[in-house]
Short mmCIF file of the C-alpha atoms (twelve columns), coordinates in Angstrom:
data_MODEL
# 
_entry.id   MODEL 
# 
loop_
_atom_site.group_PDB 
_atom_site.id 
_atom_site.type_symbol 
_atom_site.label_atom_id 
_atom_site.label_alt_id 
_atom_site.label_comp_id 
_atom_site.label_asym_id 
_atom_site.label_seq_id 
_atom_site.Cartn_x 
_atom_site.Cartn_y 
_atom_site.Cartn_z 
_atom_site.pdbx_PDB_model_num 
ATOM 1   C CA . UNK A 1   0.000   0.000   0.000  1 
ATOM 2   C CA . UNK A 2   1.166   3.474   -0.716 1 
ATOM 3   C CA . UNK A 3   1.172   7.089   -0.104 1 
ATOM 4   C CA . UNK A 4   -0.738  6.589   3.601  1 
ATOM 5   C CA . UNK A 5   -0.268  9.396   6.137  1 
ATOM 6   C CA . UNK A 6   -0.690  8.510   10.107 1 
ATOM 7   C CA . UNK A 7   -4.349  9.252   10.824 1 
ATOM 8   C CA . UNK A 8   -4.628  13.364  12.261 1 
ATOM 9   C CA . UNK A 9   -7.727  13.078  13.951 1 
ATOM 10  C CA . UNK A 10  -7.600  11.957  17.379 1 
ATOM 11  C CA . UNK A 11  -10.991 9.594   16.880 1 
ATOM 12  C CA . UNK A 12  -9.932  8.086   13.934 1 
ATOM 13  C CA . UNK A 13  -6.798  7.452   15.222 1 
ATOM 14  C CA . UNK A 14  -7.466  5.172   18.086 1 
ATOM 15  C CA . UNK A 15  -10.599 3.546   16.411 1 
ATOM 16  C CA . UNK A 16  -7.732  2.573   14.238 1 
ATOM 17  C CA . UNK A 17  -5.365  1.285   17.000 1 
ATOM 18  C CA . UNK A 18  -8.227  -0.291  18.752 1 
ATOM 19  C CA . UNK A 19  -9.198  -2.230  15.410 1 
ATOM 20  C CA . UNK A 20  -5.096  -2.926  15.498 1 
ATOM 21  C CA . UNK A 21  -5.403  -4.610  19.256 1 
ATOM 22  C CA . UNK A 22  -8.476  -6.552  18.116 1 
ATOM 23  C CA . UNK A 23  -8.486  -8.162  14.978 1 
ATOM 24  C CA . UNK A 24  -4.449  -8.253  14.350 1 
ATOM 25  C CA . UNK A 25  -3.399  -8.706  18.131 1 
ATOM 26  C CA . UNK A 26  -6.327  -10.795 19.525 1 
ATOM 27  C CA . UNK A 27  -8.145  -12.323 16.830 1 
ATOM 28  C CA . UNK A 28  -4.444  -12.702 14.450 1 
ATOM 29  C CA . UNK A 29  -6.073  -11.523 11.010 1 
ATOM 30  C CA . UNK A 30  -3.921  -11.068 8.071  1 
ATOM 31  C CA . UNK A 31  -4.597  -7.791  7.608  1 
ATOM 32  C CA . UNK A 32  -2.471  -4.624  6.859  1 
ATOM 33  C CA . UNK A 33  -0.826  -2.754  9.777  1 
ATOM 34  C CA . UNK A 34  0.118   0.530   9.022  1 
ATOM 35  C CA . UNK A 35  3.673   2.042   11.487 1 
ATOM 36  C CA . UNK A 36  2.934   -0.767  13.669 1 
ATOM 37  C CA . UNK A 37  -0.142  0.749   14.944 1 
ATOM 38  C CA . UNK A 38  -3.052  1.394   12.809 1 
ATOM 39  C CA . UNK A 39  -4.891  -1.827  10.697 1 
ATOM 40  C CA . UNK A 40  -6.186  0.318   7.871  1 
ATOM 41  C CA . UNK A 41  -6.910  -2.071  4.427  1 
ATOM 42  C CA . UNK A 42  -7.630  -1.401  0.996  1 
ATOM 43  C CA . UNK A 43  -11.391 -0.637  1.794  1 
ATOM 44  C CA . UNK A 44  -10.386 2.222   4.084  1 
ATOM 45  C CA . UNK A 45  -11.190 4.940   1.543  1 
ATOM 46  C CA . UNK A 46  -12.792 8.251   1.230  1 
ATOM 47  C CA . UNK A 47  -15.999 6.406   0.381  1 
ATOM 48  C CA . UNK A 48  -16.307 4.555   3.597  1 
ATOM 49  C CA . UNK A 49  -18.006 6.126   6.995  1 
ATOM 50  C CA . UNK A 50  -17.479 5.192   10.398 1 
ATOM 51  C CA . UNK A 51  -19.873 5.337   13.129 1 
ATOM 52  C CA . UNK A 52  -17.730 5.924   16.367 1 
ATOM 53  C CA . UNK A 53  -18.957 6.241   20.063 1 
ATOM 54  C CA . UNK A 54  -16.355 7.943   22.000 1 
ATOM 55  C CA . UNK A 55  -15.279 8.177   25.676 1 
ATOM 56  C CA . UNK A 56  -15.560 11.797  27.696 1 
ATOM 57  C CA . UNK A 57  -11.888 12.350  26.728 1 
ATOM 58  C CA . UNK A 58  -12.608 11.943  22.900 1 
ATOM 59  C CA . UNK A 59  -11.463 8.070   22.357 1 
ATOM 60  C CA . UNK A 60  -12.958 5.254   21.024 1 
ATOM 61  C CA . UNK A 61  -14.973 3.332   22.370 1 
ATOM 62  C CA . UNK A 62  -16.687 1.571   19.638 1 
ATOM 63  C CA . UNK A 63  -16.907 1.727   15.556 1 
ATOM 64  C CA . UNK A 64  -18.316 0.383   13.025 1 
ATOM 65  C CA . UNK A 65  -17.169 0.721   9.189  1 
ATOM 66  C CA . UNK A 66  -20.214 1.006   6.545  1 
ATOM 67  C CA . UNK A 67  -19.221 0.226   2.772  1 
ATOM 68  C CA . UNK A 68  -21.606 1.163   -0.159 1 
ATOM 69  C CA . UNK A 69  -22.737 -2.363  -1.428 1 
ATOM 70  C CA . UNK A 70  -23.298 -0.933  -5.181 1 
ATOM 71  C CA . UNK A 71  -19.032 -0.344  -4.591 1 
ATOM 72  C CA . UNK A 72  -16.374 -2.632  -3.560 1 
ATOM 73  C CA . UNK A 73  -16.876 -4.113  -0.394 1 
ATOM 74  C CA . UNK A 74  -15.646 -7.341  1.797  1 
ATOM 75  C CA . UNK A 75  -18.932 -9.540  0.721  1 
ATOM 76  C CA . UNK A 76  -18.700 -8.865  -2.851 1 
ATOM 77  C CA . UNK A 77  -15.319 -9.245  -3.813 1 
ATOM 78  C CA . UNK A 78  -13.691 -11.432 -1.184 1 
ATOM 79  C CA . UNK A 79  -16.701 -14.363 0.000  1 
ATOM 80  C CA . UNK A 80  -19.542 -14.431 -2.514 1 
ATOM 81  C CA . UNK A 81  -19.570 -18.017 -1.912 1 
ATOM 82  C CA . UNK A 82  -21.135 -17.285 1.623  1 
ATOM 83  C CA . UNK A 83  -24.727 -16.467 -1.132 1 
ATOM 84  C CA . UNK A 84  -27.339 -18.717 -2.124 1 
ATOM 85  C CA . UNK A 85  -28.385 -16.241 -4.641 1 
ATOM 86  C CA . UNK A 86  -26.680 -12.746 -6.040 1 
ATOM 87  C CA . UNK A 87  -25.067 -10.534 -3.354 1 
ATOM 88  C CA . UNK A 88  -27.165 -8.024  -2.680 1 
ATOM 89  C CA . UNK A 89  -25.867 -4.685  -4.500 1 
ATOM 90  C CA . UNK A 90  -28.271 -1.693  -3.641 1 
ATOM 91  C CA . UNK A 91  -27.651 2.113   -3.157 1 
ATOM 92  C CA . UNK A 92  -29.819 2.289   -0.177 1 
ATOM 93  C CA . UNK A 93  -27.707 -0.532  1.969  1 
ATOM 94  C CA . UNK A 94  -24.540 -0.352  3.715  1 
ATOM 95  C CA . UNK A 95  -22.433 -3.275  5.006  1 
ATOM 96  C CA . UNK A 96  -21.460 -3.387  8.228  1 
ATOM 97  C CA . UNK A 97  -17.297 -4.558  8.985  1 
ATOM 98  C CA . UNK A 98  -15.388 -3.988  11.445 1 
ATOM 99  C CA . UNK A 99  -17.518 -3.990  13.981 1 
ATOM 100 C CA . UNK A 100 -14.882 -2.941  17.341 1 
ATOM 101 C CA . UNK A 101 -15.678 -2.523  20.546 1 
ATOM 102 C CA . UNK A 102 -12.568 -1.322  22.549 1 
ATOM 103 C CA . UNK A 103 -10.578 -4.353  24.282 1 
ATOM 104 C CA . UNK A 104 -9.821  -1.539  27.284 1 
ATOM 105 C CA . UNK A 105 -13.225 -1.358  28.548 1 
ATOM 106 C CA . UNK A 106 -14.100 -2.782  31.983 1 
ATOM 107 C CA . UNK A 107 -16.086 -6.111  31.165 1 
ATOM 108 C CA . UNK A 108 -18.998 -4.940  32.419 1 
ATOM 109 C CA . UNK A 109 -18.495 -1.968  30.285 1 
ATOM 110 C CA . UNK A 110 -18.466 -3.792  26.892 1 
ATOM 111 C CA . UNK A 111 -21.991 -5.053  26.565 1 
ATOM 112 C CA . UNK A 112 -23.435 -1.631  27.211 1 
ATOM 113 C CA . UNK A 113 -20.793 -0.341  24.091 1 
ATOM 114 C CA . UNK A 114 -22.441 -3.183  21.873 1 
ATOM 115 C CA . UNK A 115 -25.701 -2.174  22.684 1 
ATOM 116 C CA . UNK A 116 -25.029 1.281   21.920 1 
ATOM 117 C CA . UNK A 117 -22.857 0.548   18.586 1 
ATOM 118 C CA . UNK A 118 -25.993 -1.618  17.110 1 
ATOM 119 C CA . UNK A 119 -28.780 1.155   18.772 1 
ATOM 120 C CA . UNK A 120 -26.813 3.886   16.554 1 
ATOM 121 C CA . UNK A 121 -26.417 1.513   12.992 1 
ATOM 122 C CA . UNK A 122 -30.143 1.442   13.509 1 
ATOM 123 C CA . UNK A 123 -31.109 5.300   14.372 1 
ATOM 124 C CA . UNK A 124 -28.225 6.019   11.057 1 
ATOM 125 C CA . UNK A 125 -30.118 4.023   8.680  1 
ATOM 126 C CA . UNK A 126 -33.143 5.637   9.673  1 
ATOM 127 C CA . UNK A 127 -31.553 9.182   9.411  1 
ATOM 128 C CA . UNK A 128 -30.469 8.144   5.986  1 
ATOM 129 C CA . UNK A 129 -32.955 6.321   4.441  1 
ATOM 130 C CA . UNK A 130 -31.271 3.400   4.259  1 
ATOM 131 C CA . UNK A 131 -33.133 -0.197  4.615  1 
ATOM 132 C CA . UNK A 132 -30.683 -2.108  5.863  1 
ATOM 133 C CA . UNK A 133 -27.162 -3.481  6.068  1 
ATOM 134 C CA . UNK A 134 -25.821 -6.641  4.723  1 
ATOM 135 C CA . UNK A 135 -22.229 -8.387  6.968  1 
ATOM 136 C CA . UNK A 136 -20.159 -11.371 6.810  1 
ATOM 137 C CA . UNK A 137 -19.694 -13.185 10.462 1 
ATOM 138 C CA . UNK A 138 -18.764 -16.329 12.670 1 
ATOM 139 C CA . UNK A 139 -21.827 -18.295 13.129 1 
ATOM 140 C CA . UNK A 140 -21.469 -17.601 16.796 1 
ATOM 141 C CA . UNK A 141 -21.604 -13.796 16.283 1 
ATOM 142 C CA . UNK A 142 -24.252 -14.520 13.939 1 
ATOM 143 C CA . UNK A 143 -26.520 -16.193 16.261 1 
ATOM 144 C CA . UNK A 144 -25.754 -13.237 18.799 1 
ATOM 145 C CA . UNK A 145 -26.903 -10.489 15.903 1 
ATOM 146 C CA . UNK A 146 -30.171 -12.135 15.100 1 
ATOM 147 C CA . UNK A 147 -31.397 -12.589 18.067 1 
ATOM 148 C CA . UNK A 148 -31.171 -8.785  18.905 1 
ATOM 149 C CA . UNK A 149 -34.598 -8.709  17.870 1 
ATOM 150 C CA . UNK A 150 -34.084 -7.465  14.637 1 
ATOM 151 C CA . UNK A 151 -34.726 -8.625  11.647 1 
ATOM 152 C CA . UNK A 152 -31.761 -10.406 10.487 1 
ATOM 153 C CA . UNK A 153 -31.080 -13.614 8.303  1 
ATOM 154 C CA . UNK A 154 -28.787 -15.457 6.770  1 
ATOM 155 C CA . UNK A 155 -28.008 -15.315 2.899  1 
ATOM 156 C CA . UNK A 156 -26.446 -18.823 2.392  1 
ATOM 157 C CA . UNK A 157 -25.635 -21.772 4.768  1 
ATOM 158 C CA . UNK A 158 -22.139 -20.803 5.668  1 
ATOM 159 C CA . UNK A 159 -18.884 -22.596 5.424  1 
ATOM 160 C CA . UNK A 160 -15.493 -22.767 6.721  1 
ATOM 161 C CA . UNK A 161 -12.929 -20.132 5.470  1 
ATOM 162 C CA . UNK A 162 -9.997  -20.918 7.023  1 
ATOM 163 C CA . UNK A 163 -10.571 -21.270 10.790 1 
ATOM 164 C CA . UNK A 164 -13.295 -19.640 11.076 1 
ATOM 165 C CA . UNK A 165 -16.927 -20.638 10.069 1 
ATOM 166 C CA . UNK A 166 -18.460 -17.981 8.113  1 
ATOM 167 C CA . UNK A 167 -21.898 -16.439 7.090  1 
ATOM 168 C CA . UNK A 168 -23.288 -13.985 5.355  1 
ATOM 169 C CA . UNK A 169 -26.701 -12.039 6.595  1 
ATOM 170 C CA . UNK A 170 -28.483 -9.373  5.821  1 
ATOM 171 C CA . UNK A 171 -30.256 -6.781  8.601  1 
ATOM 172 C CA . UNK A 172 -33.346 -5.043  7.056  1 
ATOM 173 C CA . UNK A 173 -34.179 -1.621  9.161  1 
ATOM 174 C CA . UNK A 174 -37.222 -0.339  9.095  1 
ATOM 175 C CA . UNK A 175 -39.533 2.513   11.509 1 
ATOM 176 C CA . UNK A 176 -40.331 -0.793  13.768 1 
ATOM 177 C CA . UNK A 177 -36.681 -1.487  14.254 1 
ATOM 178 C CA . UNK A 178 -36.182 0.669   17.601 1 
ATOM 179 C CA . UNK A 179 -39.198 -0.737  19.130 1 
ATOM 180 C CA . UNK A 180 -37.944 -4.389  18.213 1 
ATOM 181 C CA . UNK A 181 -34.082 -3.353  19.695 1 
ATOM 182 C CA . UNK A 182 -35.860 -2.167  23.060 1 
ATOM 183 C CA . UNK A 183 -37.741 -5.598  23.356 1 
ATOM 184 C CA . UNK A 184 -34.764 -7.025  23.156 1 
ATOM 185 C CA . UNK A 185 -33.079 -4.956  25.603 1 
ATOM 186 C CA . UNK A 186 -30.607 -4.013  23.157 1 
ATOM 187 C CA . UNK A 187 -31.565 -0.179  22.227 1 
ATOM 188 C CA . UNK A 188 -29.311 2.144   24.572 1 
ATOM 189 C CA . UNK A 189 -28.959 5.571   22.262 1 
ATOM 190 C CA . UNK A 190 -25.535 7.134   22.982 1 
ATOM 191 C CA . UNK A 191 -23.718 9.994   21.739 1 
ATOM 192 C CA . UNK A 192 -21.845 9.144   18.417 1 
ATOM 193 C CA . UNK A 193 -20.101 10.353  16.100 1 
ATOM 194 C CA . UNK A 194 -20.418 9.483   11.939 1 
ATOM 195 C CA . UNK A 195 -16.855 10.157  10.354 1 
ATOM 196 C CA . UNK A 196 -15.283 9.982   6.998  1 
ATOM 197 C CA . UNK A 197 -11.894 8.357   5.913  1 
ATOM 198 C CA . UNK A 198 -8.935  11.116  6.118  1 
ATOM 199 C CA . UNK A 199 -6.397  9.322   4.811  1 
ATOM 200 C CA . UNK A 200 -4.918  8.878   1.141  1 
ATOM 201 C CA . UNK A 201 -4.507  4.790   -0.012 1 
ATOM 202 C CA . UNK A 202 -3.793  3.375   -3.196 1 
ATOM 203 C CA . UNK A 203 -3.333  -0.563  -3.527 1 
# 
């Protein structure tokens, strides 16, 4: 990867060093690293957004990455085998990667993050007009997502991709979906913040 500059804003910066200590550190994904710090990958562009909660002090405390699904994105071009049937390509949906919450948190800290992380994919959908998100997952995370009281299913049957057993699903959002959080105890609204790529990578 080339001409990358260390991220400048202090958000963006340690939702990338958080993503660094989880999925590179913890969960030992192939994935770029950029100075040793910051997993940033090809998909990191100026078209993706980032819903971010942050801490008091302005740090992460957990993000989400949204990419277009009519552009490149991680279902599309790295595991269409996870469909039955096309992959769904459609202005109004988003997929949902990286989903982080930040490995510093207390335990009893984390769930509460969650909730708020999926409570504000839900309310930005709705602010947007968007009808839903599509993802690719572990089973196990999968069977966590759908039963969040949402409505959520799976696109194929999954398989095995390396170690991990994979699936893709697709979330639809709709003016019902708050309600249907809350009755799952999930919905917890939260101050957020929705944020733009601001760095420059080329492949």
């Amino acid at each position: 990867m080339q001409n990358q500059t260390s991220p400048d804003d202090r958000l963006l910066r340690t939702m990338f060093e958080a993503r660094k200590r989880v999925f590179v550190d913890l969960l030992k994904w192939d994935v770029p690293v950029l100075e040793g710090a910051y997993e940033i990958d090809q998909f990191d562009t100026r078209e993706a957004t980032y819903v971010i909660l942050a801490d008091e002090e302005g740090s992460h405390r957990a993000s989400a990455r949204l990419l277009r699904t009519d552009r490149a994105h991680i279902l599309g071009e790295l595991f269409p085998c996870l469909c039955e049937g096309p992959v769904p390509v459609r202005d109004d949906f988003r997929e949902i990667t990286r989903f982080c919450i930040e490995p510093t948190l207390p335990r009893s800290e984390r769930r509460a993050a969650r909730d708020e992380l999926v409570t504000a994919l839900a309310d930005h959908a709705l602010a947007n007009a968007l009808a839903g998100y599509t993802a690719v997952a572990t089973q196990s995370w999968y069977r966590q997502i759908s039963g969040f009281g949402w409505q959520c299913r799976a696109l194929g049957g999954g398989c095995r991709i390396g170690a991990d057993d994979l699936v893709a699903l697709q979330i639809d959002i709709d003016r019902d979906t708050p309600a249907a959080l809350a009755r799952g105890g999930i919905y917890r609204q939260a101050s957020c913040r929705i944020a733009s790529q601001a760095l420059e990578i080329a492949a």
